[in-house]
PDB file of C-alpha atoms in Angstrom:
ATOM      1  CA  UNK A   8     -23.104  13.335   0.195  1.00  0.00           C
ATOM      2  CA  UNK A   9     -22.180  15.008  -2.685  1.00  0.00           C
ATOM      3  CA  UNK A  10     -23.023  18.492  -1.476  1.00  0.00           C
ATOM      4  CA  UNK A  11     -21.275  17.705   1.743  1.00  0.00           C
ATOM      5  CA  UNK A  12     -18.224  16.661  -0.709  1.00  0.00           C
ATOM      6  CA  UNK A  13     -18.672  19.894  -2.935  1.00  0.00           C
ATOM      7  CA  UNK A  14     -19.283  22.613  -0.107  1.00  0.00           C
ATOM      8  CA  UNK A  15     -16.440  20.941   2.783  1.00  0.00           C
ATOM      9  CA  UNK A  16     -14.226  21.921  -0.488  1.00  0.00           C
ATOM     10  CA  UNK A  17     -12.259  24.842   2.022  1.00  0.00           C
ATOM     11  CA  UNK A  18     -11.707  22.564   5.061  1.00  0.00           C
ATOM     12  CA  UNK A  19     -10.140  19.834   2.739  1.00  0.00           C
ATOM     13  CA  UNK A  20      -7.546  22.699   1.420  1.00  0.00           C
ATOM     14  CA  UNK A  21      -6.954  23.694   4.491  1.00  0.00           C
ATOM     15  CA  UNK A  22      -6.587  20.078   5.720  1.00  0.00           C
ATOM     16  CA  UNK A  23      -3.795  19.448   2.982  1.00  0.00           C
ATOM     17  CA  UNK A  24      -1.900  22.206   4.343  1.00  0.00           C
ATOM     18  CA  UNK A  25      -2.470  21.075   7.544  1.00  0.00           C
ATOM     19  CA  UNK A  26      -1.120  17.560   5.814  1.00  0.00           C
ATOM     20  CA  UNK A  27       2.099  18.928   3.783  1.00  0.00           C
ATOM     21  CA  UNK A  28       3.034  20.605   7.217  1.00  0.00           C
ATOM     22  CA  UNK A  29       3.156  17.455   9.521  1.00  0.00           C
ATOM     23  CA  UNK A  30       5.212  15.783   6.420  1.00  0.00           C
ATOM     24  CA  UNK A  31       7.688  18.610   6.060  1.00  0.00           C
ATOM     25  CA  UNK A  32       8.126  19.176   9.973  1.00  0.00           C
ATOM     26  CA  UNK A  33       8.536  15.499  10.481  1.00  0.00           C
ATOM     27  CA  UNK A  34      11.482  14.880   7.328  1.00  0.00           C
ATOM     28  CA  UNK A  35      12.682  18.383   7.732  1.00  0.00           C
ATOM     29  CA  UNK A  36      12.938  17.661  11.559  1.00  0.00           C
ATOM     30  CA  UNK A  37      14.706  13.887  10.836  1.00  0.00           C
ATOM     31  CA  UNK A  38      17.474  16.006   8.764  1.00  0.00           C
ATOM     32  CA  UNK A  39      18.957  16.805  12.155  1.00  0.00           C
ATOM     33  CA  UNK A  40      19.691  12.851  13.254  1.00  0.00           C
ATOM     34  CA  UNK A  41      22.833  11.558  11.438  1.00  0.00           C
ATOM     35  CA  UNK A  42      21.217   8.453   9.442  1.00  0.00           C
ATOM     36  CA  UNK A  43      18.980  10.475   7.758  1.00  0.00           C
ATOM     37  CA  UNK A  44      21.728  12.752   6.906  1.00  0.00           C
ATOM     38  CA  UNK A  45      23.745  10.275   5.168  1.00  0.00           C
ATOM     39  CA  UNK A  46      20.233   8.842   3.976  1.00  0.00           C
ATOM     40  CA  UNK A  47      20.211  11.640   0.790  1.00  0.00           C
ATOM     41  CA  UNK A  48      23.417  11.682   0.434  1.00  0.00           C
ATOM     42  CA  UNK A  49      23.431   9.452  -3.447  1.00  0.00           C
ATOM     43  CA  UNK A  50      20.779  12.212  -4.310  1.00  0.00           C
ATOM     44  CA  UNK A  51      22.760  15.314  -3.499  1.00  0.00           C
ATOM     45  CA  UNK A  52      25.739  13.544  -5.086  1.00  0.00           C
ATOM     46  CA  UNK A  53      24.313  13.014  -7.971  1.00  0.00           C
ATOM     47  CA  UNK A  54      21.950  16.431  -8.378  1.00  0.00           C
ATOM     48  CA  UNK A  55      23.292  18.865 -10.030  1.00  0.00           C
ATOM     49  CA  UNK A  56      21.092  21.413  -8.540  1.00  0.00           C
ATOM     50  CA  UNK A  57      22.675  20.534  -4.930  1.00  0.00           C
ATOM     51  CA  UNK A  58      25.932  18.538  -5.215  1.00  0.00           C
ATOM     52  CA  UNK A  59      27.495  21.816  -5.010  1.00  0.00           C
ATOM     53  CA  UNK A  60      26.852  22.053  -1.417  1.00  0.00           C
ATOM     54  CA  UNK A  61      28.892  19.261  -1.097  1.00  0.00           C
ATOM     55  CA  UNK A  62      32.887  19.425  -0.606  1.00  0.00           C
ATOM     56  CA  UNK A  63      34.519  18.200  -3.981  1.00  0.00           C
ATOM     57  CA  UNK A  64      38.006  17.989  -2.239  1.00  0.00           C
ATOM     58  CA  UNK A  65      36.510  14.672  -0.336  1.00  0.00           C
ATOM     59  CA  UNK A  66      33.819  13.807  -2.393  1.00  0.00           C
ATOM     60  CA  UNK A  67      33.124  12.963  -6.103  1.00  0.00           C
ATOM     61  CA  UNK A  68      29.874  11.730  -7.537  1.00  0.00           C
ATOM     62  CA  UNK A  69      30.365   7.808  -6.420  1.00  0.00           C
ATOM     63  CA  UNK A  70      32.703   8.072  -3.498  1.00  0.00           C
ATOM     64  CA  UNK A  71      29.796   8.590  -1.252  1.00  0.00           C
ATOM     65  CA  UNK A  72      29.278   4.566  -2.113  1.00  0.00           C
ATOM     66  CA  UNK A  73      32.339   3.351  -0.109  1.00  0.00           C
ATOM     67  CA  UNK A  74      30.739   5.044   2.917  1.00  0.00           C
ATOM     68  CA  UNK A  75      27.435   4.402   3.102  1.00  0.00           C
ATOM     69  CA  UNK A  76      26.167   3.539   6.435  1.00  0.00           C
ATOM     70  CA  UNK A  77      23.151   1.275   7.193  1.00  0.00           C
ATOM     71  CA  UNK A  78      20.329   3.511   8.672  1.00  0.00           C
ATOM     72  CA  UNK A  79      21.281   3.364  12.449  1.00  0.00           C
ATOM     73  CA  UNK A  80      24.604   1.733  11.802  1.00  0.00           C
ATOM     74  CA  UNK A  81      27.408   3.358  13.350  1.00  0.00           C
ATOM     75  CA  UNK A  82      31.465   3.235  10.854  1.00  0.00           C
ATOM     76  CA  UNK A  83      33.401   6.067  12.750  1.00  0.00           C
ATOM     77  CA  UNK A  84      35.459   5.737   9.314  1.00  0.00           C
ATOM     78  CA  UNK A  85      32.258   6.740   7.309  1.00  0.00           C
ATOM     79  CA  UNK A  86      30.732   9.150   9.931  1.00  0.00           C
ATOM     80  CA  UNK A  87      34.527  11.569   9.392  1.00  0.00           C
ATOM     81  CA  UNK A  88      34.098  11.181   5.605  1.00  0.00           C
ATOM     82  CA  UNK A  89      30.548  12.583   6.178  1.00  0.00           C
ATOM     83  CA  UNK A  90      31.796  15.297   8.519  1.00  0.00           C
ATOM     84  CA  UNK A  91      34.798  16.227   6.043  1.00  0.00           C
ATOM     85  CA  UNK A  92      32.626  16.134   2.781  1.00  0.00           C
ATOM     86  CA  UNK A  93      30.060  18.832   4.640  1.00  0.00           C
ATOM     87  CA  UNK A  94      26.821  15.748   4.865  1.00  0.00           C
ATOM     88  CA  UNK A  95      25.871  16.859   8.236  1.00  0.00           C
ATOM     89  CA  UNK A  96      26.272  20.787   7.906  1.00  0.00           C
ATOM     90  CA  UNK A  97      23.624  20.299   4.469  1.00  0.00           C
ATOM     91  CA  UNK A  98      21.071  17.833   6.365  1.00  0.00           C
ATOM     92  CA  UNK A  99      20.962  20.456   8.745  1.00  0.00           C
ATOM     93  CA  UNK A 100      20.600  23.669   6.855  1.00  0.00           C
ATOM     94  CA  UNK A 101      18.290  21.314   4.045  1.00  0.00           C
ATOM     95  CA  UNK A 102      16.100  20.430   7.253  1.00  0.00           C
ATOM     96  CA  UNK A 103      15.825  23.809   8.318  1.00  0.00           C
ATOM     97  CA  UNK A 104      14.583  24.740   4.873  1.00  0.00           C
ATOM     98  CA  UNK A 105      12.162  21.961   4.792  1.00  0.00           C
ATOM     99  CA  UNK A 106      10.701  22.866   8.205  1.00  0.00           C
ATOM    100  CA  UNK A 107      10.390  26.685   7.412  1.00  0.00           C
ATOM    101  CA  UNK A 108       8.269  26.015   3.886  1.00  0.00           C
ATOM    102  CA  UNK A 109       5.915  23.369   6.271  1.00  0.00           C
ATOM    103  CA  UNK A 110       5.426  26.313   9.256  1.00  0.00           C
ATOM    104  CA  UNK A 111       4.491  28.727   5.490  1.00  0.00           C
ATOM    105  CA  UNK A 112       2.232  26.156   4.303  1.00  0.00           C
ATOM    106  CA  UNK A 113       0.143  26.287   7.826  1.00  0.00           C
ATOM    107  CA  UNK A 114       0.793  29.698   7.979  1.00  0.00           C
ATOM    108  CA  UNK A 115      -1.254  30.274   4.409  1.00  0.00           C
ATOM    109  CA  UNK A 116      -4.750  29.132   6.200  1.00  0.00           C
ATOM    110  CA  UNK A 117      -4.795  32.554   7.371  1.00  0.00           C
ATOM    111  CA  UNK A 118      -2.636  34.756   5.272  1.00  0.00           C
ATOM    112  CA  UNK A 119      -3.169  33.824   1.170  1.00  0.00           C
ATOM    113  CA  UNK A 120      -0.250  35.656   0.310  1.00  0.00           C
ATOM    114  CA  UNK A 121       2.010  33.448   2.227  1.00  0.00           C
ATOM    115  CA  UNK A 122      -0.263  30.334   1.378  1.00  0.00           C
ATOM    116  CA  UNK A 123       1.146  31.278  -2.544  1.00  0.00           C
ATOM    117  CA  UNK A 124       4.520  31.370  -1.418  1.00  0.00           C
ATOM    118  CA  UNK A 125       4.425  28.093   0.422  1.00  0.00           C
ATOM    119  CA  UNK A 126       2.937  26.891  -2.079  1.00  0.00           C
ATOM    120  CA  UNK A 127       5.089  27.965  -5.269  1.00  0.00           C
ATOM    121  CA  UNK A 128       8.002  26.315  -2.813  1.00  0.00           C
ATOM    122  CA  UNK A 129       6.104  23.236  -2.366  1.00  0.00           C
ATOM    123  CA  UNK A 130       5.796  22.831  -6.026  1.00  0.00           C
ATOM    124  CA  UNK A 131       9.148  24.074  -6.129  1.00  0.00           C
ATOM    125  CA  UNK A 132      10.731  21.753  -4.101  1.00  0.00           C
ATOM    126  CA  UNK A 133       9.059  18.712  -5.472  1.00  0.00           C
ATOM    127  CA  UNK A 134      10.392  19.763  -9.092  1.00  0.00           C
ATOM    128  CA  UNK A 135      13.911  19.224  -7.639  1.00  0.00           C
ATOM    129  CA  UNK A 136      13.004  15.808  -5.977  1.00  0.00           C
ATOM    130  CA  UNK A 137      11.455  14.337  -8.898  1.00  0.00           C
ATOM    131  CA  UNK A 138      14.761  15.272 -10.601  1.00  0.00           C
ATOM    132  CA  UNK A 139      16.036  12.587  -8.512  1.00  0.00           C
ATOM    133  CA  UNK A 140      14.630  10.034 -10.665  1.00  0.00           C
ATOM    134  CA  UNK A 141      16.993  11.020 -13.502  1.00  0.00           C
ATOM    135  CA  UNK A 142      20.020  12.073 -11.435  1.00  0.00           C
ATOM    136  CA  UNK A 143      20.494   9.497  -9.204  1.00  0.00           C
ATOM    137  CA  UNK A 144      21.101   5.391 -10.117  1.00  0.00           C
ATOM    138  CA  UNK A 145      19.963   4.393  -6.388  1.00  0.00           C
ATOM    139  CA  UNK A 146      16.225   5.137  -7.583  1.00  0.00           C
ATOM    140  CA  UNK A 147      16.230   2.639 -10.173  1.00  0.00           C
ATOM    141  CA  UNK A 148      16.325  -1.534  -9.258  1.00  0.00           C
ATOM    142  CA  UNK A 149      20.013  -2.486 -10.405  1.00  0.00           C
ATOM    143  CA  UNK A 150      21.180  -5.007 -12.727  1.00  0.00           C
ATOM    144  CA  UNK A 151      22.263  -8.090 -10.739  1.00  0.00           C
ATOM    145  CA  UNK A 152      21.276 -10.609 -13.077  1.00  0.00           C
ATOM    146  CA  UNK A 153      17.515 -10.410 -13.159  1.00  0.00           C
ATOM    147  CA  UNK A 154      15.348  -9.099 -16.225  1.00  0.00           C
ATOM    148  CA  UNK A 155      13.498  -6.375 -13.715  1.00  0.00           C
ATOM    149  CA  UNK A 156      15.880  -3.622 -13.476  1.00  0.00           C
ATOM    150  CA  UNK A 157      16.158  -0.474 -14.348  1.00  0.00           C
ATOM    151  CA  UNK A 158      13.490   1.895 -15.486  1.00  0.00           C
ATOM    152  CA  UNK A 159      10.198   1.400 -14.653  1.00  0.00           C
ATOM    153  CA  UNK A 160      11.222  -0.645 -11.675  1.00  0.00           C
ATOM    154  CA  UNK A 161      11.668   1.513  -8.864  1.00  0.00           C
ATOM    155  CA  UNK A 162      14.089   0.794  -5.881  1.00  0.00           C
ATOM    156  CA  UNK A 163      12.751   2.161  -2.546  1.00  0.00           C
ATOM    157  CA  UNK A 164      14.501   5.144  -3.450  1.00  0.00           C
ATOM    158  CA  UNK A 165      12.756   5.769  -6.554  1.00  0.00           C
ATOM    159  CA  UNK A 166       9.398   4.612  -4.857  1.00  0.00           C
ATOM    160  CA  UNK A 167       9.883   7.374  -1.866  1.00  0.00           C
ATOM    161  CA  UNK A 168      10.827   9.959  -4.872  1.00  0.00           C
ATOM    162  CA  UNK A 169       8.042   9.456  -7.096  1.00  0.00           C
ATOM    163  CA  UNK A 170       5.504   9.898  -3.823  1.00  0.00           C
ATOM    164  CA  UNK A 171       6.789  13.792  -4.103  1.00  0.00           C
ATOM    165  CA  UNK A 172       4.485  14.070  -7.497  1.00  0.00           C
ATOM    166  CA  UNK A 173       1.393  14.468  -4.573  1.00  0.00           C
ATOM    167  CA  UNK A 174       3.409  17.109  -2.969  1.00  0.00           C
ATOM    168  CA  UNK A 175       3.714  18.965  -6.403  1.00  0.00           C
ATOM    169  CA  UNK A 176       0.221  18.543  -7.322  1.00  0.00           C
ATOM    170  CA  UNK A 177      -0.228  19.903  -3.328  1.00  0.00           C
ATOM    171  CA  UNK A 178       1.758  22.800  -3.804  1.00  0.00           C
ATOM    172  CA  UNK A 179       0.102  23.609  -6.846  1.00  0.00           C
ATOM    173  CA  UNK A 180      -3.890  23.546  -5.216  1.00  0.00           C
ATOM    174  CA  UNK A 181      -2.873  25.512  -2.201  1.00  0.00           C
ATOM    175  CA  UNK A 182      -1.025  28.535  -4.286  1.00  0.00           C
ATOM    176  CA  UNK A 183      -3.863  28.413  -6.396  1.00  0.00           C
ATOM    177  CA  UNK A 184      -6.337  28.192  -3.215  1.00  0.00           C
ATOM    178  CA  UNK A 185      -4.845  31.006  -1.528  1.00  0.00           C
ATOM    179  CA  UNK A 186      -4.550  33.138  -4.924  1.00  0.00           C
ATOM    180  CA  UNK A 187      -8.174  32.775  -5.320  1.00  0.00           C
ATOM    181  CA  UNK A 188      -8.680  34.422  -1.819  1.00  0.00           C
ATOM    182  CA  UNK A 189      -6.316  37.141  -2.645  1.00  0.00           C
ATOM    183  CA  UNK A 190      -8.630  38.097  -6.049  1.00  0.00           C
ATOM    184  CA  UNK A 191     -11.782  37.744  -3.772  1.00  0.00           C
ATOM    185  CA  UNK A 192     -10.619  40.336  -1.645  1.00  0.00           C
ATOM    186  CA  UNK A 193      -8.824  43.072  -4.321  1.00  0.00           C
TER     187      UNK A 193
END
């Protein structure tokens, strides 16, 4: 079993990027449907490595709160502050981004130097995730007047955040992976 394990070492590489591919396609792809664009808005808000792709003139860091749509709810009121504060163009050129490192990633099984690409923007774009956890409030349980709140307890924002700390550690194996092969072959 072991050997099996030890030697099935490639294939397990290769199924990661197979892995970080399906994720990426699938949220990248879900940045096109308005509820997920409104979705990130507290942590583009709050980032400020991103809130800049936001328009001030509508939007400052906590206004996004007064129109915050359930996921699948539909406030015509909110939905034009979206539109006007730029939401919707930035879920779709974010998504587009997401979906183009994913098609890299599958792309590096059979050219390494792309596999270190993809994989330096894996890692890349985890380290600005995982930013969220210090950026934005939503990722941390409020204060509404039990003794579990803030940090370590995690809302479900925080809890979908801190997941991206696999997809750092990904990026990281499949850059190194595919700078291995490179070596092998100079």
């Amino acid at each position: 079993m072991l050997e099996l394990l030890a030697n099935s070492q490639k294939n397990f590489i290769h199924f990661l990027r197979i892995s970080i591919f399906i994720v990426m396609a699938w949220i990248g792809g879900l940045k096109a449907f308005q509820y997920e664009a409104e979705g990130i808005i507290p942590f583009v808000a709050n980032s400020p490595f991103i809130s800049f792709f936001l328009q001030k003139n509508v939007s400052d860091t906590d206004n996004y709160k007064l129109h915050k749509n359930k996921e699948g709810e539909v406030v015509p009121e909110n939905i034009q502050w979206h539109k006007a504060n730029g939401t919707y163009i930035f879920s779709y050129a974010l998504g587009s981004v997401i979906c183009i490192i994913g098609i890299l990633v599958l792309l590096g099984i059979f050219y390494p130097k792309v596999g270190v690409l993809s994989g330096i923007l894996t890692a890349g774009m985890s380290v600005i995730t995982l930013s969220f956890l210090i950026t934005t409030p939503e990722t941390w349980v409020p204060d509404l007047g039990g003794n579990q709140h803030g940090f370590p307890y995690l809302s479900g924002a925080g809890r979908l955040v801190i997941k991206d700390i696999i997809m750092l550690g990904a990026g990281f194996v499949i850059a190194s992976d595919s700078a291995k092969s490179i070596l092998k072959k100079g």
